[in-house]
Coordinates of C-alpha atoms and ligand atoms in Angstrom, one line a residue:
X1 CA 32.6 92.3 146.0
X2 CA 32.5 95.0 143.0
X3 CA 33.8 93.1 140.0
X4 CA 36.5 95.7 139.4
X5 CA 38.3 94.5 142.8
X6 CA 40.0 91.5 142.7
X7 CA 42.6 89.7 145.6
X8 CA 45.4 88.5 143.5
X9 CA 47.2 86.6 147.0
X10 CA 45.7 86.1 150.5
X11 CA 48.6 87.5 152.6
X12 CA 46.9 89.3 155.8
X13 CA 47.2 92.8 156.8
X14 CA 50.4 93.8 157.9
X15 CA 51.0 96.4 160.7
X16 CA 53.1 98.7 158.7
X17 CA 53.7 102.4 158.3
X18 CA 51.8 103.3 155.0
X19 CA 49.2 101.5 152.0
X20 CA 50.6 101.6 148.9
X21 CA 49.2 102.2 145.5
X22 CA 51.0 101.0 142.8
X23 CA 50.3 102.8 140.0
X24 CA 50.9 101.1 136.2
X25 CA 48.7 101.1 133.9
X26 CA 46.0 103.8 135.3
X27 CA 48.4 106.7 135.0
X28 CA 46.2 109.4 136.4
X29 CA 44.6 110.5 139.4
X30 CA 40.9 111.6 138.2
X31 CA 38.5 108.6 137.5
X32 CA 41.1 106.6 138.9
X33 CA 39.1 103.5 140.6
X34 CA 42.4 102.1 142.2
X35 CA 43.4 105.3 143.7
X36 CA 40.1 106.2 145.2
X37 CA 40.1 102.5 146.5
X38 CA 43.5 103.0 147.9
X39 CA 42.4 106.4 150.0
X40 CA 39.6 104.9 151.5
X41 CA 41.7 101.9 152.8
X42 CA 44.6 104.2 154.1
X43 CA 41.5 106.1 156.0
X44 CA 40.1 102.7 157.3
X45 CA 43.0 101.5 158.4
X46 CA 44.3 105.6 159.9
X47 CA 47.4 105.4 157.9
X48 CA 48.6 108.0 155.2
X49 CA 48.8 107.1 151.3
X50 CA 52.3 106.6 149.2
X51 CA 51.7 106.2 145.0
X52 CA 54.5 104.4 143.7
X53 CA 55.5 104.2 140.5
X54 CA 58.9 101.7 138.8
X55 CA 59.7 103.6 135.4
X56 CA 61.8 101.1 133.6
X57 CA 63.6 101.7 130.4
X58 CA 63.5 98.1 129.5
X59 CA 60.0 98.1 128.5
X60 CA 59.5 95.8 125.4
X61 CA 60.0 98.2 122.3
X62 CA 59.6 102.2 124.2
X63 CA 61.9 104.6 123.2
X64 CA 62.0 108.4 123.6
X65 CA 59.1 109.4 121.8
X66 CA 56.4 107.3 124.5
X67 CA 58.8 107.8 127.4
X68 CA 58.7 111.9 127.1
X69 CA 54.6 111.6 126.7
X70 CA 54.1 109.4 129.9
X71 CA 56.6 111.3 131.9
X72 CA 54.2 114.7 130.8
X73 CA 51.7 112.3 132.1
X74 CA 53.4 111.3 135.2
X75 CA 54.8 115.1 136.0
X76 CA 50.9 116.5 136.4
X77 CA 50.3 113.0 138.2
X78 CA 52.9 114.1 140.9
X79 CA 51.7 117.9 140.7
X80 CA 47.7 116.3 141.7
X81 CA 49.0 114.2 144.1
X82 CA 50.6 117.2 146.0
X83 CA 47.8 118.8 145.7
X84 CA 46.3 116.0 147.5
X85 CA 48.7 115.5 150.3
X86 CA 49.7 112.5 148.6
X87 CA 53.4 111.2 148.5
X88 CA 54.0 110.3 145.1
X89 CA 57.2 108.0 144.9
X90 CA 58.8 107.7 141.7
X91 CA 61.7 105.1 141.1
X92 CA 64.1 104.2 138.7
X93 CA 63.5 100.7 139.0
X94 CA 61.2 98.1 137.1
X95 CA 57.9 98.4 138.5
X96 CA 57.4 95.1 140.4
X97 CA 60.6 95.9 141.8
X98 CA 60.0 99.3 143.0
X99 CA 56.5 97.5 144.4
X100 CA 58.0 94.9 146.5
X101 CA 60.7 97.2 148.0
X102 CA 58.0 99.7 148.6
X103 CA 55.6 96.9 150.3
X104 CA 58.4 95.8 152.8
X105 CA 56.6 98.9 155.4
X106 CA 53.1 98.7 153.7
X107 CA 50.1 96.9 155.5
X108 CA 48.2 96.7 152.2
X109 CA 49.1 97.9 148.2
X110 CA 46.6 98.4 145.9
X111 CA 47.4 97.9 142.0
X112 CA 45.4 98.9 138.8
X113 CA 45.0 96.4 136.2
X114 CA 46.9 95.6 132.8
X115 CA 46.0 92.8 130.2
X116 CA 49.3 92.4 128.4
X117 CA 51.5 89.2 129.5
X118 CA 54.3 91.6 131.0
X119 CA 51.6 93.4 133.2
X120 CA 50.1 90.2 134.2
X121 CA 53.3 88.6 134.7
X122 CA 54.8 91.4 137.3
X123 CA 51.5 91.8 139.5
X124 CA 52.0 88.1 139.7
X125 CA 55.1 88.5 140.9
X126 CA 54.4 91.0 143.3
X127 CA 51.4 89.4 144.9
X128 CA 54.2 86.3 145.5
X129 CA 57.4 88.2 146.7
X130 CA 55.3 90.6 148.9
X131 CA 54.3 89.9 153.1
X132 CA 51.1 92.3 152.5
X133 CA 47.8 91.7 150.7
X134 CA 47.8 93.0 146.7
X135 CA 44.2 93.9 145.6
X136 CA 43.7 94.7 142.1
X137 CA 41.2 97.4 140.8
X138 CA 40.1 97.7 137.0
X139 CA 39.8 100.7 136.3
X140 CA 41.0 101.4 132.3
X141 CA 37.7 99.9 130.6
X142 CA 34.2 100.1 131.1
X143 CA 32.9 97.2 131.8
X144 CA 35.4 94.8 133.7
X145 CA 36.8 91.9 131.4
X146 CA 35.9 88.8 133.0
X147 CA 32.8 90.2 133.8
X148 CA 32.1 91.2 129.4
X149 CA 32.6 87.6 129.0
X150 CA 34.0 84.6 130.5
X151 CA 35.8 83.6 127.3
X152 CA 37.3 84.5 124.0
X153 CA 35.4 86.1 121.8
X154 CA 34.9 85.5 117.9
X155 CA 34.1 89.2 117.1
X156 CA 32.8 92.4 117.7
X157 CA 29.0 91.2 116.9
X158 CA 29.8 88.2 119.7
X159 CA 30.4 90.8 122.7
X160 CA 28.6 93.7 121.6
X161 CA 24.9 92.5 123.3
X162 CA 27.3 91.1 126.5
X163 CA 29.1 94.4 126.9
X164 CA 25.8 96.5 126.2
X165 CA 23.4 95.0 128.8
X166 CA 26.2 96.1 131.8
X167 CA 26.7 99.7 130.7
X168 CA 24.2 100.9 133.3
X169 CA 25.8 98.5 136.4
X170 CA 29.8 100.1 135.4
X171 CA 28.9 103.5 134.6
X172 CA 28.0 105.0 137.9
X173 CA 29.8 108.0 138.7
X174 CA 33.2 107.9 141.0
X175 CA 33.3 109.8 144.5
X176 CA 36.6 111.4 144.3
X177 CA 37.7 110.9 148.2
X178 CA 40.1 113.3 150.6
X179 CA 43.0 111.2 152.4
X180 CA 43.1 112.2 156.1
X181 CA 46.7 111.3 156.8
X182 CA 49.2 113.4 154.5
X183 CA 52.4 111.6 153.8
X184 CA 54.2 114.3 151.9
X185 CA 56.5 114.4 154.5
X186 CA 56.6 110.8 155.2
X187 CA 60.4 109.8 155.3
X188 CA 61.3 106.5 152.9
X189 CA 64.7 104.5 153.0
X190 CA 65.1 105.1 148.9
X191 CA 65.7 108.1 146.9
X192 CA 63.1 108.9 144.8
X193 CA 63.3 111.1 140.9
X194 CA 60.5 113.7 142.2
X195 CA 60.6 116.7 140.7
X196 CA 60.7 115.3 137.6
X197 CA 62.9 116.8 134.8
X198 CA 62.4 114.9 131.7
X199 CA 65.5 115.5 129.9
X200 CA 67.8 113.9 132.8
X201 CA 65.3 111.6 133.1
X202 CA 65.9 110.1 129.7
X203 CA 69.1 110.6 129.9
X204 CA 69.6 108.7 133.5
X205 CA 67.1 106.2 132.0
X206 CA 69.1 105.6 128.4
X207 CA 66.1 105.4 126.5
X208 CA 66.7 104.4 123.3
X209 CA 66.7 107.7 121.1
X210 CA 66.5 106.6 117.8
X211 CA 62.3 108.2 117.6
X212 CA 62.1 111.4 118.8
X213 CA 59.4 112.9 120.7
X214 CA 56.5 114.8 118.8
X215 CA 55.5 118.0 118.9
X216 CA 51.9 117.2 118.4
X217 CA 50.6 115.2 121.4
X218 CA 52.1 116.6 124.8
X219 CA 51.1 113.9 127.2
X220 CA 48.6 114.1 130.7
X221 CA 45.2 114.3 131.7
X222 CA 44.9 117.9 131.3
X223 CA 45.9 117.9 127.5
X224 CA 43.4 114.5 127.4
X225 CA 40.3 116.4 128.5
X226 CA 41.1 119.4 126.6
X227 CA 41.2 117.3 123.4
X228 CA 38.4 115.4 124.4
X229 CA 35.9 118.6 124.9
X230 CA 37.4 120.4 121.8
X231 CA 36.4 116.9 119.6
X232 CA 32.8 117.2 121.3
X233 CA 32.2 120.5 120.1
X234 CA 33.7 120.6 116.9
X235 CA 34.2 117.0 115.4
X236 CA 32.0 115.0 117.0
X237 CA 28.7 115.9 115.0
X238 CA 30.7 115.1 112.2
X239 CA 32.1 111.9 113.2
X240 CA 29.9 109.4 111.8
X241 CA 30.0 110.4 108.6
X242 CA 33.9 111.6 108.1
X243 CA 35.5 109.3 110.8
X244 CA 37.2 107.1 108.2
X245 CA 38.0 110.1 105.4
X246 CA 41.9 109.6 105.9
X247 CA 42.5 113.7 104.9
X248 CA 40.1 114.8 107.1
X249 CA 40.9 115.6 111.1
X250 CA 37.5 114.0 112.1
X251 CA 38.8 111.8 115.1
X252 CA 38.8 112.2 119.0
X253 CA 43.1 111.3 119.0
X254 CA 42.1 109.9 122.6
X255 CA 44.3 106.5 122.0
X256 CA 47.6 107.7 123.2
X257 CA 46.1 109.1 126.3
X258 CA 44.0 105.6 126.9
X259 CA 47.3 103.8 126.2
X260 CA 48.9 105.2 128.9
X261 CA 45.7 105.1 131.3
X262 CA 46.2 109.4 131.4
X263 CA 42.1 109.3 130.7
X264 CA 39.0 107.3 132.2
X265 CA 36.8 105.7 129.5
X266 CA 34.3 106.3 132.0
X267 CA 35.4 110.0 131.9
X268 CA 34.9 110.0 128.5
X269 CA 31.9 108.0 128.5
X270 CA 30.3 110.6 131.1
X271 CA 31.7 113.4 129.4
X272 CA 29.5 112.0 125.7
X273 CA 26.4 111.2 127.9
X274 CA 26.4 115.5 128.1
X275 CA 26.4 115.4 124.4
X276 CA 22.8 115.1 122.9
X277 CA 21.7 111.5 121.5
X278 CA 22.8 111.0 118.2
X279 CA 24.5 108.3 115.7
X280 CA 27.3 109.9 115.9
X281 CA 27.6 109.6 119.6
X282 CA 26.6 106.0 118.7
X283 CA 29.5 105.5 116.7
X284 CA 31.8 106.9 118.9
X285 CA 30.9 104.6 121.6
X286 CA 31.2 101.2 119.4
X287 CA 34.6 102.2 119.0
X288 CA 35.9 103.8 122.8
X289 CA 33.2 100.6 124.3
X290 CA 33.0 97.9 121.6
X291 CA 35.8 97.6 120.3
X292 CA 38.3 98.8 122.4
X293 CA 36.8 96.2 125.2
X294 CA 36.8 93.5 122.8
X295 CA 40.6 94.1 122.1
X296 CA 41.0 93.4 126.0
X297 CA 39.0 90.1 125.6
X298 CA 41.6 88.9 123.2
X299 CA 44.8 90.1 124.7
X300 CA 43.4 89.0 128.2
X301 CA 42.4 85.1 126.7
X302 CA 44.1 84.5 124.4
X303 CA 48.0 83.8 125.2
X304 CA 49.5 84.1 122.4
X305 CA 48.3 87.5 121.2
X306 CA 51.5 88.8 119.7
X307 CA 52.2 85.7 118.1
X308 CA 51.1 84.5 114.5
X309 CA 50.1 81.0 115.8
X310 CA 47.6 83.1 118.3
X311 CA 45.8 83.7 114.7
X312 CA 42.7 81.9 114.1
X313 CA 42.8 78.2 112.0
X314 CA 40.8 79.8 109.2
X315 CA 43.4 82.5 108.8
X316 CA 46.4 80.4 108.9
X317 CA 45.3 78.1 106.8
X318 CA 44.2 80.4 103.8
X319 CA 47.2 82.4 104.4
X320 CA 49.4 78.9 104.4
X321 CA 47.2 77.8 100.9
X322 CA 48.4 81.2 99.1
X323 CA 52.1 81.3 100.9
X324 CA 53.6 80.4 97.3
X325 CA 51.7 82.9 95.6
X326 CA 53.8 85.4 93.2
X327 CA 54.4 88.9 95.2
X328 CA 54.6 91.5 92.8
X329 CA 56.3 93.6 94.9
X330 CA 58.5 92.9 97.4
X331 CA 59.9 95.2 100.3
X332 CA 62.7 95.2 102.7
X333 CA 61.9 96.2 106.2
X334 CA 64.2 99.1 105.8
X335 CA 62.1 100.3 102.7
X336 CA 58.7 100.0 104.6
X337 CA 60.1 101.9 107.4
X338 CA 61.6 104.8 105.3
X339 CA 58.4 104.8 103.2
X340 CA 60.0 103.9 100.0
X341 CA 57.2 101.8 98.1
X342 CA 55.6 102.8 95.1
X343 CA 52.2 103.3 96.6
X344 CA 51.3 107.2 97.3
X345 CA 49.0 105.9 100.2
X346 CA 51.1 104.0 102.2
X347 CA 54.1 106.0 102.1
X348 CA 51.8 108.4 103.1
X349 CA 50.3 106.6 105.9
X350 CA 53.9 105.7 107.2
X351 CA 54.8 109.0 107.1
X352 CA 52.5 110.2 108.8
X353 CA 53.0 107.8 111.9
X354 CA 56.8 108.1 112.0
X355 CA 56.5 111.9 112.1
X356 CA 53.0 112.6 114.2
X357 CA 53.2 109.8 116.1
X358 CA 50.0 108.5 115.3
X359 CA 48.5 107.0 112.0
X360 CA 45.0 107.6 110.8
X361 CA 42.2 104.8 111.9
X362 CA 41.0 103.7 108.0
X363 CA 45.1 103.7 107.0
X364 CA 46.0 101.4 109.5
X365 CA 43.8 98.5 107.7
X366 CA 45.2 99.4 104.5
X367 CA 48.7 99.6 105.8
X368 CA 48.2 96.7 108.0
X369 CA 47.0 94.6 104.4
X370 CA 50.1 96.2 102.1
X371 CA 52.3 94.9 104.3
X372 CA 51.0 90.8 103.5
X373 CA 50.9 91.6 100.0
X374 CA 54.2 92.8 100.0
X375 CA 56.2 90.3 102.2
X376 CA 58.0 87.5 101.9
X377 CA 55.1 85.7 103.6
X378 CA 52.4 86.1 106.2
X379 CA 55.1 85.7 109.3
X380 CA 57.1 87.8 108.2
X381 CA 54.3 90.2 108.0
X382 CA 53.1 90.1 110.9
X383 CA 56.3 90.6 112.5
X384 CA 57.1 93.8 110.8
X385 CA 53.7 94.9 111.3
X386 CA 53.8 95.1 115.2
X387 CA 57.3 96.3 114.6
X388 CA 56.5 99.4 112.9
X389 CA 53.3 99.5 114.7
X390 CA 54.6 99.7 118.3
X391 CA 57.8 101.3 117.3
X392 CA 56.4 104.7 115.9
X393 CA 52.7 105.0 117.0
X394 CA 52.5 106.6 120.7
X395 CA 49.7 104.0 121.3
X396 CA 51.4 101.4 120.4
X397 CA 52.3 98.7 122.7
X398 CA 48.5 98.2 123.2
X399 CA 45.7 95.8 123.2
X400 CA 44.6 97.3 120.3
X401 CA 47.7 97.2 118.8
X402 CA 48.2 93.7 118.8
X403 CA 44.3 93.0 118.3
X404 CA 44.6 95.8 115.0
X405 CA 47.1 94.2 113.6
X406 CA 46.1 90.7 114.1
X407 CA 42.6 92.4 112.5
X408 CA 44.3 92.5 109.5
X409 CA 45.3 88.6 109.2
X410 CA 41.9 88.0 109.6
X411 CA 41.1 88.3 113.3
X412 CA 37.5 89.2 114.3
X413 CA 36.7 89.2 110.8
X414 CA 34.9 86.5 108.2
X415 CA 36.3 84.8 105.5
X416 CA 36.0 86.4 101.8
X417 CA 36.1 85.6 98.3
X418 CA 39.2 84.0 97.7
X419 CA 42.1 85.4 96.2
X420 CA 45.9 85.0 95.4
X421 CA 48.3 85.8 98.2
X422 CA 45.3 86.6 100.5
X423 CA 43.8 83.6 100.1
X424 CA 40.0 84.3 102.3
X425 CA 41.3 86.8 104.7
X426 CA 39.9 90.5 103.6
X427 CA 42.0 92.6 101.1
X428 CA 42.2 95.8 100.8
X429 CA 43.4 98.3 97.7
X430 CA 43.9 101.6 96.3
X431 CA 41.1 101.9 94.1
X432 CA 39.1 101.3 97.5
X433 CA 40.7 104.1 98.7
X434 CA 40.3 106.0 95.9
X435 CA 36.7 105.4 95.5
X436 CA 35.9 106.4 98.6
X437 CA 37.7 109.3 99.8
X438 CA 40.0 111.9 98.3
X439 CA 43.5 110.7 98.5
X440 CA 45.2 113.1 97.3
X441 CA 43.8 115.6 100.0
X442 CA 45.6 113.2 102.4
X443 CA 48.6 112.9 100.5
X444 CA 49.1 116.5 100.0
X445 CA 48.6 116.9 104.0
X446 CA 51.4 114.5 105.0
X447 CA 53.7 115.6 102.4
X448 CA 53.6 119.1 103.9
X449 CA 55.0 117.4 106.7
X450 CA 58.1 116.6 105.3
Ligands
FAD501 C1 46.6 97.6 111.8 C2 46.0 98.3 113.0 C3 46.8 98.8 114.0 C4 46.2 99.4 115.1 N1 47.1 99.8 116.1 C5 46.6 100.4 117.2 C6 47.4 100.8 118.3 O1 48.6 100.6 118.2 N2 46.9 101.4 119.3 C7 45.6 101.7 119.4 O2 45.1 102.3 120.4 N3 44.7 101.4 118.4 C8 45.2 100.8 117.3 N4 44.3 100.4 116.3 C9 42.9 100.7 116.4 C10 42.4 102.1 115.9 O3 42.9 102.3 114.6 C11 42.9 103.2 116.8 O4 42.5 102.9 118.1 C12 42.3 104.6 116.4 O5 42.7 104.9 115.1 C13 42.8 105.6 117.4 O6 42.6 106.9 117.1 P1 41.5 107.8 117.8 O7 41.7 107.8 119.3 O8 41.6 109.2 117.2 O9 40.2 107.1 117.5 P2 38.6 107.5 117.5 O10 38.1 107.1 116.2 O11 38.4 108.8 118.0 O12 38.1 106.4 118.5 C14 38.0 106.6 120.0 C15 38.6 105.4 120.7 O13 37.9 104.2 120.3 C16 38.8 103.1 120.3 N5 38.9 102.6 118.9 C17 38.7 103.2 117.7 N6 38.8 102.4 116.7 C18 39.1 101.2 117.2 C19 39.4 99.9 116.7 N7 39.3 99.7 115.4 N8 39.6 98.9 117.5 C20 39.7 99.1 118.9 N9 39.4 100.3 119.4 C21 39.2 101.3 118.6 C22 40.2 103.7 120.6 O14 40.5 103.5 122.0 C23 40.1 105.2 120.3 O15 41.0 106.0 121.0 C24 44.8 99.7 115.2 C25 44.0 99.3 114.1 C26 44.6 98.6 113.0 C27 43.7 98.2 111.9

């Protein structure tokens, strides 16, 4: 069997009305393994397609700002489906409870694949509750991850070879496939929030408001692939080189849209391979393949990825050596979050998440580091780190998230010279910065912001 297609319970067929696709973390319908999976079975078996999808407002840490991008996302999701003759059936519920109600009359559902514990946990409980079969397809990274590697990996250097040698066998092109039995008019015993109108959607939801939406990144596929092309042509022959210059607009901004599955890696992926050979387009690829895949590996394996004891020994224990160490500065949670530390650079860097929803790449390690040096202790740290992290970025909440920030405690990394508060995790400082890139360009950007 392909190795993105896995059967997470061995219920048999049912004779029922409809197959299901339960869409979660693949929010899209192009290069959307799952979905294309799910047409062909409702053509097998001659029965029309539903896409259902639970919109909860309890998940962990979402407010308005990511609920208003995905529901962009989800409002051209419904408009392709149409498009398609597809049913899409969107519910106020928690998604493994709008997927168990919605399997009652399926014969088979279908379901995309997440790594976090809560995704894990509810496809678990689905593929228990439900009388059908649930089939899982992978379909938001490259190279499926228990096929990269069968275990947790050390660091980027461990998995690069493992990831690189299957590029060819996952990157084959996707048949996008035509359903034969519409069920647009297909009649369902639950009310469903199609059209979607955002506003009363929030509203309905009560999201919590406290971070607004952002004018900058309107969610969906269309906006994706516009971005995308537009960083091909412009940015990406620069990208090697200016990437990491925090003042300059060098970067693809593809992570919200991958956090919310709106793009296919293996759309973007396709969309490079058009883009002549160069380091640059080597670069790119370390990051959207390498690393991004790696982040997966850790989340997926290792249990305790949003905890501080999910840190590696080394780390802990340096970290635990230097826990007494003098702070020079110390900073309430409320101070970090309104930006009120002496450093120029970080306040900037704050800013410029709470307000664009989405910090630079290069200040997110020095963020990530100021915020050790200026805690209590390394706990603490980390706890306000994901906080802040996940509370203002629109790609927060993500593998990457919780594998950046555990990054900066020493994850992935090697140990260093030693040092006071830091111990032989990596530190990071201004006069880095400053050495290497023009800081006040950067400042001067974000505080035109304000
Ligand atoms: C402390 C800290 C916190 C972070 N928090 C998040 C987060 O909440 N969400 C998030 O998606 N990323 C996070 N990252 C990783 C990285 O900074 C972002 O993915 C990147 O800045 C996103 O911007 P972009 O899409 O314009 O990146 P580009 O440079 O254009 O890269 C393209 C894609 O490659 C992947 N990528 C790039 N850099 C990394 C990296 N270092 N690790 C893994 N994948 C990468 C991302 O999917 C990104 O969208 C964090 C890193 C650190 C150090």
């Amino acid at each position: 069997m392909d190795a993105r297609i896995q059967v997470l319970n061995e219920n048999e067929l049912q004779d029922n009305r409809y197959v299901v696709y339960w869409m979660q973390s693949s929010q899209r319908t192009e290069y959307n393994h799952a979905l294309e999976y799910a047409i062909v079975e409702a053509n097998k078996l001659s029965k029309p397609l539903l896409v259902c999808f639970g919109l909860t407002a309890e998940f962990p840490e979402a407010n308005t700002r990511h609920y208003t991008f995905m529901l962009e996302g989800l409002k051209e999701v419904q408009a392709n489906l149409v498009e398609r003759e597809i049913q899409f059936v969107l519910r106020a519920i928690s998604p493994e409870k709008a997927a168990i109600e919605i399997a009652q009359l399926a014969a088979v559902m279908i379901v995309d694949r997440g790594y976090l514990r809560i995704e894990r946990d509810w496809r678990k409980e689905v593929a228990n509750s439900i009388e059908c079969p649930l089939i899982q397809v992978e379909t938001n990274v490259i190279v499926p991850v228990e096929s990269a590697s069968p275990k947790e990996e050390y660091a980027a250097r461990t998995i690069r070879k493992k990831i690189q040698v299957q590029l060819d066998t996952f990157t084959s092109s996707l048949e996008e496939n035509k359903i034969q039995h519409f069920s647009l008019n297909e009649d369902l015993p639950f009310s469903t929030l199609v059209p979607i109108d955002i506003p009363i959607l929030l509203d309905h939801l009560q999201v919590d408001g406290t971070v607004p939406a952002v004018d900058g990144f309107k969610g969906g596929t269309g906006e994706a692939k516009k971005r995308l092309a537009d960083f091909i042509e412009r940015k990406l022959p620069f990208f090697n080189d200016d990437r990491n210059k925090p003042g300059y607009d060098v970067v693809s901004d593809m992570s919200p849209y991958l956090h919310f599955g709106q793009i296919s890696p293996l759309y973007i992926f396709h969309q490079l391979q058009a883009a002549s050979p160069s380091e640059n387009k080597e670069s790119y690829i370390e990051e959207l393949v390498i690393r991004r895949e790696l982040s997966m590996n850790f989340v997926f394996y290792n249990e305790k990825y949003d905890q501080y004891v999910g840190l590696p020994d080394w780390a802990k224990e340096t970290l635990a050596d230097h826990e007494s160490d003098e702070r020079k500065f110390l900073y309430t949670l409320k101070e970090l979050e309104k930006a009120g530390t002496h450093d120029p650079y970080w306040n900037a860097a704050q800013n410029e998440m709470v307000l664009t929803g989405k910090m630079h790449g290069y200040m997110r390690m020095y963020w990530g580091k100021k915020i050790i040096e200026w805690s209590q202790n390394s706990k603490e740290a980390f706890a306000r780190s994901l906080y802040l992290n996940n509370k203002y970025n629109l790609d927060g909440r993500d593998p990457n998230s919780f594998t950046g920030i555990a990054w900066c405690f020493g994850k992935h990394d090697h140990g260093w010279k030693e040092r006071e508060i830091f111990g032989k995790v990596r530190y990071m400082n201004a006069k880095g910065l400053e050495r290497k890139f023009d800081m006040q360009k950067y400042v001067d950007k974000i505080n035109g912001l304000l």
